Short mmCIF file of C-alpha atoms in Angstrom, two decimals:
data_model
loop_
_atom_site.label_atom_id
_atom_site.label_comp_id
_atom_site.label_asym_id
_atom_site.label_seq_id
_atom_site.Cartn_x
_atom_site.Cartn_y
_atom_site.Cartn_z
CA UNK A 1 17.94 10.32 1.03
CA UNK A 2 13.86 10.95 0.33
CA UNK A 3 13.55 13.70 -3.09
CA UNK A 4 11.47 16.75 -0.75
CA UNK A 5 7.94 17.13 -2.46
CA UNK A 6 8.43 19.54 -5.36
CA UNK A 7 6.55 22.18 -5.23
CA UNK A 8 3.33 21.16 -7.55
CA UNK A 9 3.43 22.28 -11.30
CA UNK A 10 -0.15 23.30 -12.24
CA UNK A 11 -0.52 22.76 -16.14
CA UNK A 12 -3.64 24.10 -15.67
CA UNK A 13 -5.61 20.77 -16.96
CA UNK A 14 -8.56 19.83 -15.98
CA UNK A 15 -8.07 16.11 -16.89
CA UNK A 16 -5.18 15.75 -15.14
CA UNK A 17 -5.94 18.42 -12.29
CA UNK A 18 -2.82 20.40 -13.34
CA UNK A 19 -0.79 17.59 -12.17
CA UNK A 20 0.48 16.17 -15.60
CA UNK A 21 -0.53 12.89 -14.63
CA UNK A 22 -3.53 10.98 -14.79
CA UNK A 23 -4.47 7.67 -13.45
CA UNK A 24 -7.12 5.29 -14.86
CA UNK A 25 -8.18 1.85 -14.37
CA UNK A 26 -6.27 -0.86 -17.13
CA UNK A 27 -7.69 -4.26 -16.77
CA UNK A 28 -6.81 -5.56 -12.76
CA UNK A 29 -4.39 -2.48 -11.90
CA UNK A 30 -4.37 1.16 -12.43
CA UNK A 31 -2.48 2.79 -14.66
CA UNK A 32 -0.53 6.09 -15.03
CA UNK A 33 0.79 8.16 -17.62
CA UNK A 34 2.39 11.36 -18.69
CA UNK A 35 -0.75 13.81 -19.78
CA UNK A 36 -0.72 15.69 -23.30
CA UNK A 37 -1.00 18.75 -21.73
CA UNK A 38 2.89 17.89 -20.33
CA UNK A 39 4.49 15.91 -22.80
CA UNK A 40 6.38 19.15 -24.20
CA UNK A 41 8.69 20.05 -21.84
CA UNK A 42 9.63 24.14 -21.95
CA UNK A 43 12.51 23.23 -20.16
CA UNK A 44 14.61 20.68 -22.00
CA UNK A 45 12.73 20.57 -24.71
CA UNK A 46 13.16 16.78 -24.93
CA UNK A 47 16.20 16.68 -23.91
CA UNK A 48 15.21 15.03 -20.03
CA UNK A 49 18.01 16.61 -18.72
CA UNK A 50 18.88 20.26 -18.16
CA UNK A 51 22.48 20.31 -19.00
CA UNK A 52 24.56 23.81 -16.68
CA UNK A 53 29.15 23.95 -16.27
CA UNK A 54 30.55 24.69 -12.88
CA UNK A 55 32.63 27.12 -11.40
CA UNK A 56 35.55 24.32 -12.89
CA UNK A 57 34.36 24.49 -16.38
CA UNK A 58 32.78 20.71 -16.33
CA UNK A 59 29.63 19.84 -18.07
CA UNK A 60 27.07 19.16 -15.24
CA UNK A 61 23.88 17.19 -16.52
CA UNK A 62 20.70 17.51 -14.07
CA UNK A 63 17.19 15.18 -14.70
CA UNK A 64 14.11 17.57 -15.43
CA UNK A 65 11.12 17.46 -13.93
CA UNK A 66 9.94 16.14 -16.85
CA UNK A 67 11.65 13.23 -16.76
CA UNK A 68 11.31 12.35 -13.10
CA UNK A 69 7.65 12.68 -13.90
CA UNK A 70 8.09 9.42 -16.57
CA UNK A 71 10.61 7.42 -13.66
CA UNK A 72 7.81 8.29 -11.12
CA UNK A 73 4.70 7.32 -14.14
CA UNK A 74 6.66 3.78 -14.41
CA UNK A 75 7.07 3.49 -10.65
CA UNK A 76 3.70 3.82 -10.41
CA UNK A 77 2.69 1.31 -12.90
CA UNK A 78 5.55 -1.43 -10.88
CA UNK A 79 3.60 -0.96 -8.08
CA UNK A 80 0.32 -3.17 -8.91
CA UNK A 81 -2.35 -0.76 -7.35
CA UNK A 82 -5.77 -2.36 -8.12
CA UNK A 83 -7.66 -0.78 -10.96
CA UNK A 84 -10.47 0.08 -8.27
CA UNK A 85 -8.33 2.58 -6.74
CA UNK A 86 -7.05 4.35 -9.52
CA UNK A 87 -8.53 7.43 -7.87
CA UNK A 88 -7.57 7.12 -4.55
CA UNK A 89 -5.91 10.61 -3.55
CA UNK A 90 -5.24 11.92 -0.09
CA UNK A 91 -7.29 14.93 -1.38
CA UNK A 92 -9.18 16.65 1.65
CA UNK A 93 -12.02 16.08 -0.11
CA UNK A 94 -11.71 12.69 0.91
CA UNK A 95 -11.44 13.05 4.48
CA UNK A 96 -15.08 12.87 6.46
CA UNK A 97 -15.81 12.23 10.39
CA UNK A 98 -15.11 8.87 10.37
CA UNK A 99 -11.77 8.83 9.05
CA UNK A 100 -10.75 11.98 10.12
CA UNK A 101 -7.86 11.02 12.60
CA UNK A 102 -6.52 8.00 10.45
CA UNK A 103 -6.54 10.12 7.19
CA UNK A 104 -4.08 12.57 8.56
CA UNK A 105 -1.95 9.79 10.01
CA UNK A 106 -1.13 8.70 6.32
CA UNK A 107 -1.17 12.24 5.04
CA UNK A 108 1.90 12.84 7.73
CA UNK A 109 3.75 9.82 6.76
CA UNK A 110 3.78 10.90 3.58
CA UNK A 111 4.80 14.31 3.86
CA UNK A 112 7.25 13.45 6.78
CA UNK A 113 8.57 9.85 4.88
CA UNK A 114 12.28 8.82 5.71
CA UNK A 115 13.54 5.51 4.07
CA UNK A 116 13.56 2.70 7.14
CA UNK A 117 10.26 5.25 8.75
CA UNK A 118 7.81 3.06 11.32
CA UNK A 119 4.99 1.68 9.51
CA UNK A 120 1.34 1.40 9.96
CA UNK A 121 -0.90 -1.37 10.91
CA UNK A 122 -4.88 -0.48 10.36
CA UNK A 123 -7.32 -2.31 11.46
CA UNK A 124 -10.77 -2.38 10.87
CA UNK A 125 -14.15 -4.00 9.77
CA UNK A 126 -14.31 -4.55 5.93
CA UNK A 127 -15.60 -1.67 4.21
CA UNK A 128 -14.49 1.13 6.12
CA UNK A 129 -11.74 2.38 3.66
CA UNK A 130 -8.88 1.00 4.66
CA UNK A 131 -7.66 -0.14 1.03
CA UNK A 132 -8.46 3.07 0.06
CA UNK A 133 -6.51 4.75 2.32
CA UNK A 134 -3.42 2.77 1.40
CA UNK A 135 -3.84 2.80 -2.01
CA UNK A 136 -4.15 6.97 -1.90
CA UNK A 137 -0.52 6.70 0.57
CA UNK A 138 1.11 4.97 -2.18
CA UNK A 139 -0.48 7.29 -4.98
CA UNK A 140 1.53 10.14 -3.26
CA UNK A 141 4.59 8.99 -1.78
CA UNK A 142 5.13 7.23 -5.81
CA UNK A 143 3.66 10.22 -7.74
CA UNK A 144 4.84 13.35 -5.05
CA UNK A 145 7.96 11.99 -3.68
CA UNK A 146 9.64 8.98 -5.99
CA UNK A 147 9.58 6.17 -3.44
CA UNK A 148 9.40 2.99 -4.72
CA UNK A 149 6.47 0.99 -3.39
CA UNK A 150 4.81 -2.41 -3.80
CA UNK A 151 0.72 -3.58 -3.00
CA UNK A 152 0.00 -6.87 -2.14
CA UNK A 153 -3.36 -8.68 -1.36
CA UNK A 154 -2.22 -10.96 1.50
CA UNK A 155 -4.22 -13.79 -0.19
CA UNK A 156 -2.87 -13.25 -3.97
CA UNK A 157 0.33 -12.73 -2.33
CA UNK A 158 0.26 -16.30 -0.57
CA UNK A 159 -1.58 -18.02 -4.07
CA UNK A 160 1.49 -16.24 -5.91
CA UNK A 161 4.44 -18.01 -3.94
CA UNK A 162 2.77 -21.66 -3.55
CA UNK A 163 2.35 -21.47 -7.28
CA UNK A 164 6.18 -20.51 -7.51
CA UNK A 165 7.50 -22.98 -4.95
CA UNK A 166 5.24 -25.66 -7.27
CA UNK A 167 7.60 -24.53 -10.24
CA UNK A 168 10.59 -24.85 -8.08
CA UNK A 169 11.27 -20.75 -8.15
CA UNK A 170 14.36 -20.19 -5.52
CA UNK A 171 12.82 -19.00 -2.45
CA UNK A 172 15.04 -16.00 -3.18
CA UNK A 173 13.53 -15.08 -6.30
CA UNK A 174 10.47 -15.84 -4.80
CA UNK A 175 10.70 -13.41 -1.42
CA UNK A 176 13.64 -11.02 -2.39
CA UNK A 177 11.43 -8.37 -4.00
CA UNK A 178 8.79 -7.93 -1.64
CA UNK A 179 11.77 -7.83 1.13
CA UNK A 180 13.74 -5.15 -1.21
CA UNK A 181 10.92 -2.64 -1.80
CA UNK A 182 10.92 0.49 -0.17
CA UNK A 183 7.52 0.60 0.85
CA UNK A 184 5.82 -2.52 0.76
CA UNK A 185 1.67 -2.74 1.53
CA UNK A 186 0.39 -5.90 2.54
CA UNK A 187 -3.59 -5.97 2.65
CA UNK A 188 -6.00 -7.98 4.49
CA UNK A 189 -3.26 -9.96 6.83
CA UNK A 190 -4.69 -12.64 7.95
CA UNK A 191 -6.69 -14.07 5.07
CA UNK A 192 -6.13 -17.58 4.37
CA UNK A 193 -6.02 -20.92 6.18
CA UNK A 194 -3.65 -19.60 8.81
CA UNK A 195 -1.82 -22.69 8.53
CA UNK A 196 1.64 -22.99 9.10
CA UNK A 197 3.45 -22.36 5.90
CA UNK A 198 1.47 -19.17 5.56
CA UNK A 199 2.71 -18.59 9.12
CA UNK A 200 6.17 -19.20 8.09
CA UNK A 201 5.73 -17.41 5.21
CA UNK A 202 4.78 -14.17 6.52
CA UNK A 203 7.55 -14.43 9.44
CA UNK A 204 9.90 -14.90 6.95
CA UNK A 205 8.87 -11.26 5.28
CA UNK A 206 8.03 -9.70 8.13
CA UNK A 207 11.36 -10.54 9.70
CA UNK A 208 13.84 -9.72 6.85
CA UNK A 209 11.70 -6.27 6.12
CA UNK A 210 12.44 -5.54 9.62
CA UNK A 211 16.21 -6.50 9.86
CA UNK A 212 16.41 -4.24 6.22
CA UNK A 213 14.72 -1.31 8.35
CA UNK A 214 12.17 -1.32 5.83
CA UNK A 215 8.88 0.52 6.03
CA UNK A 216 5.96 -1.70 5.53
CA UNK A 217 1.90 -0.85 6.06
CA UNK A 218 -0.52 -3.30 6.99
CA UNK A 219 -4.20 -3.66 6.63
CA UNK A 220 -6.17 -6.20 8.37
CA UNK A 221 -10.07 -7.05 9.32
CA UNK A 222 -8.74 -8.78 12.48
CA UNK A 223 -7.89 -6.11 15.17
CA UNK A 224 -6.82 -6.05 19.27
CA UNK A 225 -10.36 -6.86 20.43
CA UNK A 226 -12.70 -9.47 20.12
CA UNK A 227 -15.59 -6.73 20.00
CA UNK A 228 -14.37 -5.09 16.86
CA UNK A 229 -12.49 -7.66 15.14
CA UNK A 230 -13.47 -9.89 12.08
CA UNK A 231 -17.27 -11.88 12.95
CA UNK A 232 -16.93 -15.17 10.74
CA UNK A 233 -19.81 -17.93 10.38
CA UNK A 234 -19.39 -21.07 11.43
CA UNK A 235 -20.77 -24.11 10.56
CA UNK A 236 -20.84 -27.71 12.47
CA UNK A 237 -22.66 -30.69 12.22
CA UNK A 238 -22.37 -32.66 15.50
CA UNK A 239 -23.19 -36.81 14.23
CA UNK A 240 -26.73 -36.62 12.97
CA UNK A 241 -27.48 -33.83 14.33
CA UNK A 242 -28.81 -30.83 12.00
CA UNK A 243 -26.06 -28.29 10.91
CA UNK A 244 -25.59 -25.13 13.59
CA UNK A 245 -24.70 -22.12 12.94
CA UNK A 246 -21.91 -20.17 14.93
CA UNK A 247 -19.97 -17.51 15.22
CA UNK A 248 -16.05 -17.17 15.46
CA UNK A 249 -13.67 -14.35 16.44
CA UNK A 250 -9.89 -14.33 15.95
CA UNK A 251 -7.80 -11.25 17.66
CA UNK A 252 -5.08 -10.39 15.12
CA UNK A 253 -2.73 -11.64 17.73
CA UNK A 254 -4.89 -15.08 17.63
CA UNK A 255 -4.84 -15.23 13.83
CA UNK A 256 -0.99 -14.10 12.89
CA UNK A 257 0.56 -15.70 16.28
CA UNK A 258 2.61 -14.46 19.11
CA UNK A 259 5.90 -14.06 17.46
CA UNK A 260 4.73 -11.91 14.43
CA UNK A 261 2.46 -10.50 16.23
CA UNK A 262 5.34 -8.94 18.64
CA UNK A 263 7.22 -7.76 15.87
CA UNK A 264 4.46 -6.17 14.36
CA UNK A 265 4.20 -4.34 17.11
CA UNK A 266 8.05 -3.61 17.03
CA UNK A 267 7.75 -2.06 13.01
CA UNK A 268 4.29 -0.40 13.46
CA UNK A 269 2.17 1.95 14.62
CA UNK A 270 -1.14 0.10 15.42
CA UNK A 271 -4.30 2.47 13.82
CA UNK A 272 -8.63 0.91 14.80
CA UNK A 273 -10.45 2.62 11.63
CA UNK A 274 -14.27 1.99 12.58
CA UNK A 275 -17.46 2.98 11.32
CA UNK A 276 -19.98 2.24 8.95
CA UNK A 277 -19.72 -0.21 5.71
CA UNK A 278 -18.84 2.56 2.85
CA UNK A 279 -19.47 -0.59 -0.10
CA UNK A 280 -23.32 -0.14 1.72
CA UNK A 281 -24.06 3.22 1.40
CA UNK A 282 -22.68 3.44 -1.99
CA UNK A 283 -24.76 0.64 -2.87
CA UNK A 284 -27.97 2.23 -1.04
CA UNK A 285 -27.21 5.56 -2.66
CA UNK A 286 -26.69 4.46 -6.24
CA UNK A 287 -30.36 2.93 -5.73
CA UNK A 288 -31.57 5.67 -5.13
#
């Protein structure tokens, strides 16, 4: 069974928001930790565990808050959120016009999570916040309600296992933690070579997360239709012919293939996030 949310404990710090946490970016990933203004517990005083006797005279012993803040802190730190998102929160002061609808979709699942829940698949043009969005979902289902979780960049993910299959890793070493993680999050799915180990590879996750009822959130740039899905350049040089440019479009059912792409549709809720690049108005404001 899912911990409820706890009802927040405000320490009344501004660094950490009152939270007694604060994450910051550490080399590739971000990092959490325990803030000063919480490392004395008035609780336990130390102790990390509040310690009460029944009705039958036994010694009962009871984790504090304090200490499910340091299992949740590590938790947090397993689950290899990139140090560019250390800030992601699903804060309403986050939430704008354009991702209005898909904002609250996360903030539900994470308020309403059950282990085995439905996941999402969001799709989307690059830049429209859908890494951010995922990496704020994990920040508060880790931090708020102890659920283990996992981020993967589809392409790292990929680099990471043909490296360990080249050291001859057991394919179970190799694929049974990203099948045994509560939540896992797989980003960008679909970018690669889209040949077919990577195919195989991704049925073979896809298909044990679902037969584990596991919940598992997808982001991609390819989506349902070929008028909002991923534009790539082409190039071809036909004999001696000059070089042409073209362009290419891949449906996420195109790029993925039939059979994962029915049983994503079996484990998840498909989510369009559109609008403008985000990366270009930052970059047109800060020029400012």
């Amino acid at each position: 069974m899912i911990p409820a949310r706890e009802r927040p404990e405000d320490t009344g710090c501004s660094r950490c928001e009152g939270t007694g946490v604060v994450v910051e970016p550490a080399g590739a990933i971000a990092q959490a930790a325990v803030c000063g203004c919480a490392l004395k517990c008035p609780l336990c005083h130390g102790a990390h565990y509040l310690f009460r006797r029944d009705d039958l005279g036994r010694d009962l012993a009871q984790m504090c808050r304090c200490e499910r803040r340091r299992v949740r802190v590590r938790m947090f730190n397993e689950a290899n959120l990139p140090a560019k998102y250390a800030l992601a929160r699903l804060d309403e002061r986050h939430r704008d016009r354009a991702n209005h609808q898909v904002f609250g979709t996360f903030k539900l699942l994470a308020s309403e999570y059950q282990r085995g829940q439905r996941g999402i698949l969001l799709m989307g043009p690059p830049g429209v916040g859908k890494t951010f969005l995922v990496a704020a979902f994990i920040r508060e289902i880790v931090l708020e309600r102890g659920v283990p979780a996992l981020y993967q960049d589809f392409f790292h993910l990929l680099k990471d296992l043909r490296s360990g299959y080249a050291k001859e890793q057991p394919e179970s070493e190799l694929i049974e933690p990203l099948v045994r993680i509560e939540v896992l999050v797989v980003d960008e799915l679909g970018k690669g070579r889209n040949n077919p180990w990577e195919q195989n590879i991704l049925d073979v996750i896809i298909s044990q997360r679902y037969n584990n009822q596991r919940t598992t959130i997808f982001t991609s740039n390819y989506t349902e239709s070929p008028m909002t899905t991923l534009a790539e350049r082409l190039r071809t040089r036909d004999g001696a012919l000059p070089e042409v440019e073209g362009e290419h479009r891949d449906t996420l059912k195109d790029r993925v293939g039939p059979r994962i792409y029915s049983r994503l549709r079996e484990m998840c809720d498909f989510v369009t996030l559109l609008g403008q690049d985000r990366r270009e108005q930052e970059g047109s404001t800060a020029s400012r």
